[in-house]
CSV table of C-alpha atoms and ligand atoms in Angstrom, one decimal:
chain,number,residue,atom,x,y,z
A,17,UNK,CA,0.0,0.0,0.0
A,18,UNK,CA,2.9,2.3,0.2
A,19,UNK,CA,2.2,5.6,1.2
A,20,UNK,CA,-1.4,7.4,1.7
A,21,UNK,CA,-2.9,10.3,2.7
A,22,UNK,CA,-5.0,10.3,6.1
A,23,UNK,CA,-8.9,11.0,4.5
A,24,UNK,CA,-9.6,7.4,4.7
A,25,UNK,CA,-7.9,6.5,7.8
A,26,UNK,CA,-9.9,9.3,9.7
A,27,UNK,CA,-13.6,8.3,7.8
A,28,UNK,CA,-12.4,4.8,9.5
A,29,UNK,CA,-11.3,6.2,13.2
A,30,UNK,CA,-13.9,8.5,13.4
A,31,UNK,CA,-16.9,5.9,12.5
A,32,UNK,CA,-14.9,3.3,15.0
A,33,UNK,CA,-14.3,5.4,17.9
A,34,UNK,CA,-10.7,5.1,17.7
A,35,UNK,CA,-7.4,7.1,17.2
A,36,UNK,CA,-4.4,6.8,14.4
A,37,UNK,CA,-1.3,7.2,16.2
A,38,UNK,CA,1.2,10.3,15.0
A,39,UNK,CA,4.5,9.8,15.9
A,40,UNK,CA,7.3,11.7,15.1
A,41,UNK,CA,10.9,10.6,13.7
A,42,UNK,CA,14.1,12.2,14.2
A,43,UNK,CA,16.5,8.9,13.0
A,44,UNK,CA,16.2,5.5,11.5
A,45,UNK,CA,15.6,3.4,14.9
A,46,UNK,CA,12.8,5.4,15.5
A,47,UNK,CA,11.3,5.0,12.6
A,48,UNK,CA,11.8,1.4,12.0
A,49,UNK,CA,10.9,0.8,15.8
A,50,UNK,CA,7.3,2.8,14.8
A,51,UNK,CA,7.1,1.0,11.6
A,52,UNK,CA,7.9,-2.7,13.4
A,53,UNK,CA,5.0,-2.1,15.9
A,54,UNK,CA,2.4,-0.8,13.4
A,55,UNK,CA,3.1,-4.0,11.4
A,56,UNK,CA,3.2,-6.3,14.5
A,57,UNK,CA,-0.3,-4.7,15.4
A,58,UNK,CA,-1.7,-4.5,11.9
A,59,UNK,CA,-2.4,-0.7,12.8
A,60,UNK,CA,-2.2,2.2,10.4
A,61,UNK,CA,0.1,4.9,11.3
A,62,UNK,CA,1.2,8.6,10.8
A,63,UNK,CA,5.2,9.5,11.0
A,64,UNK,CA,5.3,13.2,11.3
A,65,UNK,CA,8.4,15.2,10.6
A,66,UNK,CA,9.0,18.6,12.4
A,67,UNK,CA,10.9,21.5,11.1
A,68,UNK,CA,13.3,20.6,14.0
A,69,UNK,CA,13.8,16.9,12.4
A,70,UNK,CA,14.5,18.4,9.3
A,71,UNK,CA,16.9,20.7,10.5
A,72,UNK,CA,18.3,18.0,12.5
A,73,UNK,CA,18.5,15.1,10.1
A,74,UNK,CA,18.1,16.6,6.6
A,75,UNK,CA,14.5,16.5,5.1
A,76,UNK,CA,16.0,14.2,2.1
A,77,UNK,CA,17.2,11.4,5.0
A,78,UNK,CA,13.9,11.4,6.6
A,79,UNK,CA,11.9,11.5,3.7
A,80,UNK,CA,14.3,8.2,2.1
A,81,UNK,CA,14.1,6.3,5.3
A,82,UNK,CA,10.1,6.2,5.4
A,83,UNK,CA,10.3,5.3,1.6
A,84,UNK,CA,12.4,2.9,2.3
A,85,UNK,CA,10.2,1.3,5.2
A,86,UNK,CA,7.5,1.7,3.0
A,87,UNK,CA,9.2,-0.3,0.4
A,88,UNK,CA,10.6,-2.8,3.2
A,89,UNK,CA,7.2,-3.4,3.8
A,90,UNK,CA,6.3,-3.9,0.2
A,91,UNK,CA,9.4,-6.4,-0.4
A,92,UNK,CA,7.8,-8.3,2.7
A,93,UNK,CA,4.1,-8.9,1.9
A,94,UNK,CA,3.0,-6.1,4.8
A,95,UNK,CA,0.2,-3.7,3.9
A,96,UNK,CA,-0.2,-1.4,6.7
A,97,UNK,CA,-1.3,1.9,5.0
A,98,UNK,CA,1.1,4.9,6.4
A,99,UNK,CA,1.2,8.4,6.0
A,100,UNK,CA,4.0,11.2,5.8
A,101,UNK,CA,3.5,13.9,7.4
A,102,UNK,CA,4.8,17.3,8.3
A,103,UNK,CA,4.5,18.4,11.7
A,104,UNK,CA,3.7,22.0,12.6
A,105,UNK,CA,4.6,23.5,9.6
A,106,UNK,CA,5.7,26.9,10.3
A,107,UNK,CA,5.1,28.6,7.1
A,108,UNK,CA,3.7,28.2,3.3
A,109,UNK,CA,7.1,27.8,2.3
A,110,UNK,CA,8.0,24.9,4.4
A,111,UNK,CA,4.4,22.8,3.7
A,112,UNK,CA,5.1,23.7,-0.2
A,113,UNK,CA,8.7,21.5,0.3
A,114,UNK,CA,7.2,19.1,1.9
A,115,UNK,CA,4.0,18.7,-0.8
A,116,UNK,CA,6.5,19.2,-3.7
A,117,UNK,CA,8.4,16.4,-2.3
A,118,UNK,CA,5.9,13.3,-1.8
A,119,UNK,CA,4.7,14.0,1.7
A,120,UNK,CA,0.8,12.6,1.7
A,121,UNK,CA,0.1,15.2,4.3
A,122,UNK,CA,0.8,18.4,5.7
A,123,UNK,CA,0.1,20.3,9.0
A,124,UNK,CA,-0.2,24.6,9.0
A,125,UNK,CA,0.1,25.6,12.2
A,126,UNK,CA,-1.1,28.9,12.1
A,127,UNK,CA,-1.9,29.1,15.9
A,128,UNK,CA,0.9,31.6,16.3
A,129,UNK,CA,-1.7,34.3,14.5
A,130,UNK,CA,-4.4,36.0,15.1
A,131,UNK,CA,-7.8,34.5,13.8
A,132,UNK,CA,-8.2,36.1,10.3
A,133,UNK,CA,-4.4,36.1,9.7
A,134,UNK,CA,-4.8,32.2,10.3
A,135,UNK,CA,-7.5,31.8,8.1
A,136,UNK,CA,-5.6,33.9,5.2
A,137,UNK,CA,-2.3,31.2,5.5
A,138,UNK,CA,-4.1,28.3,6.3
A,139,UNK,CA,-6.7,28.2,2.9
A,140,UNK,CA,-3.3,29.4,1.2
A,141,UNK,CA,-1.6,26.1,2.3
A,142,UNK,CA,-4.9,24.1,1.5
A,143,UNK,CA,-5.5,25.2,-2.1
A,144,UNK,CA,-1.9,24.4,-3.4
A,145,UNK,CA,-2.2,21.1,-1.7
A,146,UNK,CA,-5.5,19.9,-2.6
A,147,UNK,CA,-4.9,20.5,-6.3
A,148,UNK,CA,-1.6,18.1,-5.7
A,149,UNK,CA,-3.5,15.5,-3.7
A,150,UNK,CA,-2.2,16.0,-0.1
A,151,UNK,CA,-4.2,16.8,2.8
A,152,UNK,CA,-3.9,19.3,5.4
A,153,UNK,CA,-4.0,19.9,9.2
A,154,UNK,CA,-4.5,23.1,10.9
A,155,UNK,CA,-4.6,24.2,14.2
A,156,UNK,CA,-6.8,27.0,16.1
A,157,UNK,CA,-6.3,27.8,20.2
A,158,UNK,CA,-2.7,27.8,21.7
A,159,UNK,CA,-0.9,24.7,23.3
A,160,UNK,CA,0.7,25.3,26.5
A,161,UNK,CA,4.5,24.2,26.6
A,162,UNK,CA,7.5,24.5,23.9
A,163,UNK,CA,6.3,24.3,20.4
A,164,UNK,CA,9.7,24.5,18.5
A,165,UNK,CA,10.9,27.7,19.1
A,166,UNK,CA,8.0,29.0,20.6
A,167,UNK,CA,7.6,29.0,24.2
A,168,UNK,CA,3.8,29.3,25.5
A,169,UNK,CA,3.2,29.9,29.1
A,170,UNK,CA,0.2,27.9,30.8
A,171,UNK,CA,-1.4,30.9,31.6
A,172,UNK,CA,-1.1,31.8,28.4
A,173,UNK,CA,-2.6,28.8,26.6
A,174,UNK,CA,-6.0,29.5,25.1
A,175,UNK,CA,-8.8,26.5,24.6
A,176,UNK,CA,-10.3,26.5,21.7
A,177,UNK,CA,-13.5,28.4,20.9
A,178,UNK,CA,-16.2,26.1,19.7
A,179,UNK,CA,-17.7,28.7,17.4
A,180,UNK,CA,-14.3,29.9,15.9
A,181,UNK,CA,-13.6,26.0,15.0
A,182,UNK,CA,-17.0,25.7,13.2
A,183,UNK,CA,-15.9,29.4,11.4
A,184,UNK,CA,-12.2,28.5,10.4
A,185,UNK,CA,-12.8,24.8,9.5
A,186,UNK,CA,-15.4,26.3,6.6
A,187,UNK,CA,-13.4,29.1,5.8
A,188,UNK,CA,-10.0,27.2,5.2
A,189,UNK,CA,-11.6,23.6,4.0
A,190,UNK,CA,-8.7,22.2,5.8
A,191,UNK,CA,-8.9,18.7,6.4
A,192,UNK,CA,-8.2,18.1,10.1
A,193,UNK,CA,-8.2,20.4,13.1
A,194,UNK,CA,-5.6,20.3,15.7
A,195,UNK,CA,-7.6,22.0,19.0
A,196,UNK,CA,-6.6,23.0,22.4
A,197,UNK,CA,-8.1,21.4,25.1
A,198,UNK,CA,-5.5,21.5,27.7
A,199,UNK,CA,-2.7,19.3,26.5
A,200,UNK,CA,1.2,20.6,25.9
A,201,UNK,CA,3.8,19.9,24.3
A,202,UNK,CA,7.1,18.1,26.4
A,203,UNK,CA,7.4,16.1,29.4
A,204,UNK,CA,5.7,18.6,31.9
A,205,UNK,CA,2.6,18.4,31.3
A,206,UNK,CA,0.2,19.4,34.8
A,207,UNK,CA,2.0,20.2,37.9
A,208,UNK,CA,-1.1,19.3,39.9
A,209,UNK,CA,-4.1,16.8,38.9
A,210,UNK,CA,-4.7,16.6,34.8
A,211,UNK,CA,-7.4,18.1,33.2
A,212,UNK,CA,-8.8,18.0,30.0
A,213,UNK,CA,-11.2,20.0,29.0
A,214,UNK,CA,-14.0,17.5,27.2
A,215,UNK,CA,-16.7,19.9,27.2
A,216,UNK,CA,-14.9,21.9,24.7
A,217,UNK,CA,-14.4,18.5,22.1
A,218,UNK,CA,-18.1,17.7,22.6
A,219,UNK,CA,-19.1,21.4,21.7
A,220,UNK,CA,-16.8,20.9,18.5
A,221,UNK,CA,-17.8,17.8,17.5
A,222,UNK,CA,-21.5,18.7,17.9
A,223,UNK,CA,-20.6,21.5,15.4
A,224,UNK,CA,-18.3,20.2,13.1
A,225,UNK,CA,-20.1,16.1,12.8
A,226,UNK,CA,-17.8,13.8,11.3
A,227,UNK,CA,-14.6,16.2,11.3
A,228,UNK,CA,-11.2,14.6,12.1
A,229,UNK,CA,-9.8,16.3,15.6
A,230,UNK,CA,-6.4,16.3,16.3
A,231,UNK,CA,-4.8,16.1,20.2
A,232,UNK,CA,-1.1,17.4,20.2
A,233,UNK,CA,0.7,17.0,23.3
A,234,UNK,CA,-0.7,13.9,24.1
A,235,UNK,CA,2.5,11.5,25.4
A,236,UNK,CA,1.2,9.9,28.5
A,237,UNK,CA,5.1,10.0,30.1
A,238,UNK,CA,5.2,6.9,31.2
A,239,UNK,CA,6.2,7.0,34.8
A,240,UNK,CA,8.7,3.6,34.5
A,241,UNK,CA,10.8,5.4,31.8
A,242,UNK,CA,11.1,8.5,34.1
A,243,UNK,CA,11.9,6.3,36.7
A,244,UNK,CA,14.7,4.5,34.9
A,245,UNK,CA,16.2,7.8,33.9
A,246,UNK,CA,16.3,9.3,37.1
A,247,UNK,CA,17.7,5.8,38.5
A,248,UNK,CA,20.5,5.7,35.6
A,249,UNK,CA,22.3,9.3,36.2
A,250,UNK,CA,19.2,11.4,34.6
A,251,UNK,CA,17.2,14.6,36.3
A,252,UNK,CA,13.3,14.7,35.3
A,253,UNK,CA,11.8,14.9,38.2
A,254,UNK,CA,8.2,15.7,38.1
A,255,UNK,CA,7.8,14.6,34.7
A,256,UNK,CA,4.1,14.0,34.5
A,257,UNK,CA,1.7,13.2,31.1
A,258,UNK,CA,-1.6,12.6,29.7
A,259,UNK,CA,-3.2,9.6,31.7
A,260,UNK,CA,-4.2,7.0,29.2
A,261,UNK,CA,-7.8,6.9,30.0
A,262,UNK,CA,-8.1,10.6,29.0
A,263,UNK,CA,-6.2,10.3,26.0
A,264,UNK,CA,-8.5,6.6,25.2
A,265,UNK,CA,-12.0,8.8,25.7
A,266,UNK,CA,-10.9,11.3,23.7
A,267,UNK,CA,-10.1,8.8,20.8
A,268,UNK,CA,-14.1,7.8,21.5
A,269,UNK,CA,-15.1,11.3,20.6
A,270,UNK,CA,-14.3,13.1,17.6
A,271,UNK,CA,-10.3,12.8,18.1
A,272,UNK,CA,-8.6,10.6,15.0
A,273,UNK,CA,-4.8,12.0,15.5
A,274,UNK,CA,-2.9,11.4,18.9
A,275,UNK,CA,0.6,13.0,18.5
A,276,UNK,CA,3.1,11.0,20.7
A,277,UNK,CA,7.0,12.5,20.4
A,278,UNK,CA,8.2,13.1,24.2
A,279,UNK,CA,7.4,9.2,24.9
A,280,UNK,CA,9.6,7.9,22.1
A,281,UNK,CA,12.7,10.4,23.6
A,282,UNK,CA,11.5,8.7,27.6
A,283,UNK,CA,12.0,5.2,25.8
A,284,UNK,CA,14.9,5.9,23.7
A,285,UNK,CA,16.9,7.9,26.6
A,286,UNK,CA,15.5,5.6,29.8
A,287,UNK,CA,17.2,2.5,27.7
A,288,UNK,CA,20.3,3.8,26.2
A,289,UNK,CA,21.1,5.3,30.0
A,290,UNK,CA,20.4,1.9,31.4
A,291,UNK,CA,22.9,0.3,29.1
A,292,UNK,CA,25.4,2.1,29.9
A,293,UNK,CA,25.1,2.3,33.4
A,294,UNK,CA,24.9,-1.9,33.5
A,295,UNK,CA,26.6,-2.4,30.6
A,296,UNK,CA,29.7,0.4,30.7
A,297,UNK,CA,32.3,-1.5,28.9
A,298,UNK,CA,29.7,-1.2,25.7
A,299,UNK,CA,31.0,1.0,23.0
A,300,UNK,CA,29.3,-0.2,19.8
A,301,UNK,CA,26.2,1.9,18.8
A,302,UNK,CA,24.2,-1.1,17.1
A,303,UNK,CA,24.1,-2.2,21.0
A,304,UNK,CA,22.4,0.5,22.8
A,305,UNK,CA,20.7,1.8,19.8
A,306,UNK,CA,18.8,-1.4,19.2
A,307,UNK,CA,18.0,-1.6,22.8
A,308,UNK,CA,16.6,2.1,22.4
A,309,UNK,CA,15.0,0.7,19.4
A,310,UNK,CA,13.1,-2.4,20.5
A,311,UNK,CA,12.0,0.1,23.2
A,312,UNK,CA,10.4,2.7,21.3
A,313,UNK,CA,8.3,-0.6,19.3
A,314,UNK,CA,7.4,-2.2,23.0
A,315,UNK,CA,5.8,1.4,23.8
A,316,UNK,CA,4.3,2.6,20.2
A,317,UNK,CA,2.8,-1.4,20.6
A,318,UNK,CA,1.5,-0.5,24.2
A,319,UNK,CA,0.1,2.7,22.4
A,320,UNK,CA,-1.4,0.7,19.7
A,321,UNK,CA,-3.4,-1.3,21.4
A,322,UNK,CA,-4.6,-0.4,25.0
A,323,UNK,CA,-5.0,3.4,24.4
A,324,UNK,CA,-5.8,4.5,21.2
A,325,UNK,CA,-7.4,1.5,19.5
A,326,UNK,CA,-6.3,1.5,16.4
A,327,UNK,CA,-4.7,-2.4,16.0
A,328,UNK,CA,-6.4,-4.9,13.0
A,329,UNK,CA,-7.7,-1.3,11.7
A,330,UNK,CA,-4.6,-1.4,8.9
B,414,G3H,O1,5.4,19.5,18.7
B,414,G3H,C1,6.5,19.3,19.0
B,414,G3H,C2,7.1,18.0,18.6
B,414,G3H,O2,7.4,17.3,19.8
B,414,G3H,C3,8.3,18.2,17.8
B,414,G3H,O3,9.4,18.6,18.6
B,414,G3H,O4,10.2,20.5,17.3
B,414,G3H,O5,11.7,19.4,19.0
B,414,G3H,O6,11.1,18.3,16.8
B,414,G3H,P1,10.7,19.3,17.9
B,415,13P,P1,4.3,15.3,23.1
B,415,13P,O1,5.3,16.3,23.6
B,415,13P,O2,3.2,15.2,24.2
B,415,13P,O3,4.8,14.0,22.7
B,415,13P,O4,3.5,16.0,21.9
B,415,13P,C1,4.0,15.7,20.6
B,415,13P,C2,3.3,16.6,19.5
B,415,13P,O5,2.2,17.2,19.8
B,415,13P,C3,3.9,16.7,18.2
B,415,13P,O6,3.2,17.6,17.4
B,416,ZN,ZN1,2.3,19.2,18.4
């Protein structure tokens, strides 16, 4: 099946009550730990690249290594569908590379703007990348936290408005909404109890029936890996995330895209710091990298299939 856009993946979520996982991918043992699990699972899945990744890794190695899973998968029989996607996309400029070079789908974050300014860029990014076949996410409210360069204070965050969704959704035509509910970005989620606000999703979905919702900041943190990181020389205390039954309701409602990056860097760092804390006369890569590895598919499995519901849905 190669690579596909997410239209029919999110008709299928949303009539099922359950949630495509978007992960993102800085390297190639992330990716093929992502794309190991999906297959193990039979679940479809979304590897998003930031603007970070690419600067980081070169947009031509990221895009290459998911063709190349794709094609892995091809060679070997497997037919999960998978999409490529750009993660907060900071500008036209940026989502125009990305569309001009095979990604199936695109995300404007426009969230930095005010409303009309928002509007303006996002039906911009949507008209050259419908008439090339891609799809495209947008996002209205702010996200408390660090959003690339951006740092948003929690007082600062802003939910959603309810109306202004049903407004900007028809005005753009975009094709997914990423909304603010009280998630955030990193590995510091709540200092005190968590609290999403539902009451906002339910208004939205009543407005906008049968519209794909996105959840950003939506690791969970899993408390063993901040454990193991503390125990093994690391300092993240108070690291705290989404709990999984919030993050598995909201893939009942009108959510379809749960982004998960910070748990893949808890997995990846928690297991590379335990090897070389037991293990200190390792020195080859291909040792603590494939632990890191195996790692990030035991979790994006866990994912899969006890919180957002998506395995046997390939
Ligand atoms: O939304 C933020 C994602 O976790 C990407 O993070 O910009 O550091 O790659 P990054
Ligand atoms: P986390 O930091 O919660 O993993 O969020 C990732 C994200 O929203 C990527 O866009
Ligand atoms: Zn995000």
């Amino acid at each position: 099946m190669g690579l596909v856009t997410s239209k029919e993946m999110f008709e299928k979520a949303y009539q099922g009550g359950y949630a495509v996982g978007a992960f993102n991918v800085n390297n190639m043992e992330i990716i093929q730990g992502i794309v190991e699990a999906a297959n193990e699972t039979n679940a479809p899945v979304i590897l998003q690249v930031s603007a970070g990744a690419r600067k980081y890794a070169n947009p031509i190695y990221l895009k290459k290594l998911v063709e190349a899973a794709a094609e892995c998968n091809q060679k070997a029989g497997k037919d999960i569908p998978m999409v490529l996607h750009l993660d907060h996309g900071p500008d036209f400029e940026t989502c125009k590379d990305c569309i001009d070079s095979g990604f199936t789908s695109v995300m404007i974050d426009g969230s930095k703007y005010d409303f009309e300014e928002n509007v303006a860029l996002t039906k911009k990014v949507v008209e050259y990348a419908h008439a090339r076949g891609v799809v495209v996410e947008a996002e209205l409210g702010k996200l408390a936290g660090i959003e690339d360069d951006v740092q948003v204070n929690e007082k600062d965050a802003m939910y959603t408005d309810p109306a202004q969704a049903e407004e900007f959704v028809k005005r753009t035509g975009c094709d997914s909404l990423a909304i603010a509910i009280g998630t955030s970005h990193g590995a510091y989620k709540f200092k005190g109890e968590a609290k999403l606000r539902f009451d906002i999703l339910e208004e939205i979905g009543k407005r906008l029936p049968g519209f794909p919702i996105v959840l950003h900041g939506a690791s969970s943190v899993p408390q063993e890996f901040v454990a193991m990181c503390n125990e093994y020389g690391g300092n993240i205390p108070g690291a705290k995330g989404v709990p999984e039954e919030m993050l598995r309701k909201a893939a009942t409602m009108a959510v379809c895209k749960i982004n998960i990056d910070s748990d893949i860097r808890l997995a990846m760092t928690a297991n590379i710091r335990e090897c070389f804390t037991k293990s200190p006369e390792v020195f080859d890569p291909r040792t603590y990298l494939g632990q890191a590895r195996t790692a990030v598919k035991d979790m994006v499995k866990h994912k899969i299939v006890d919180v957002l519901g998506c395995d046997n849905k390939a």
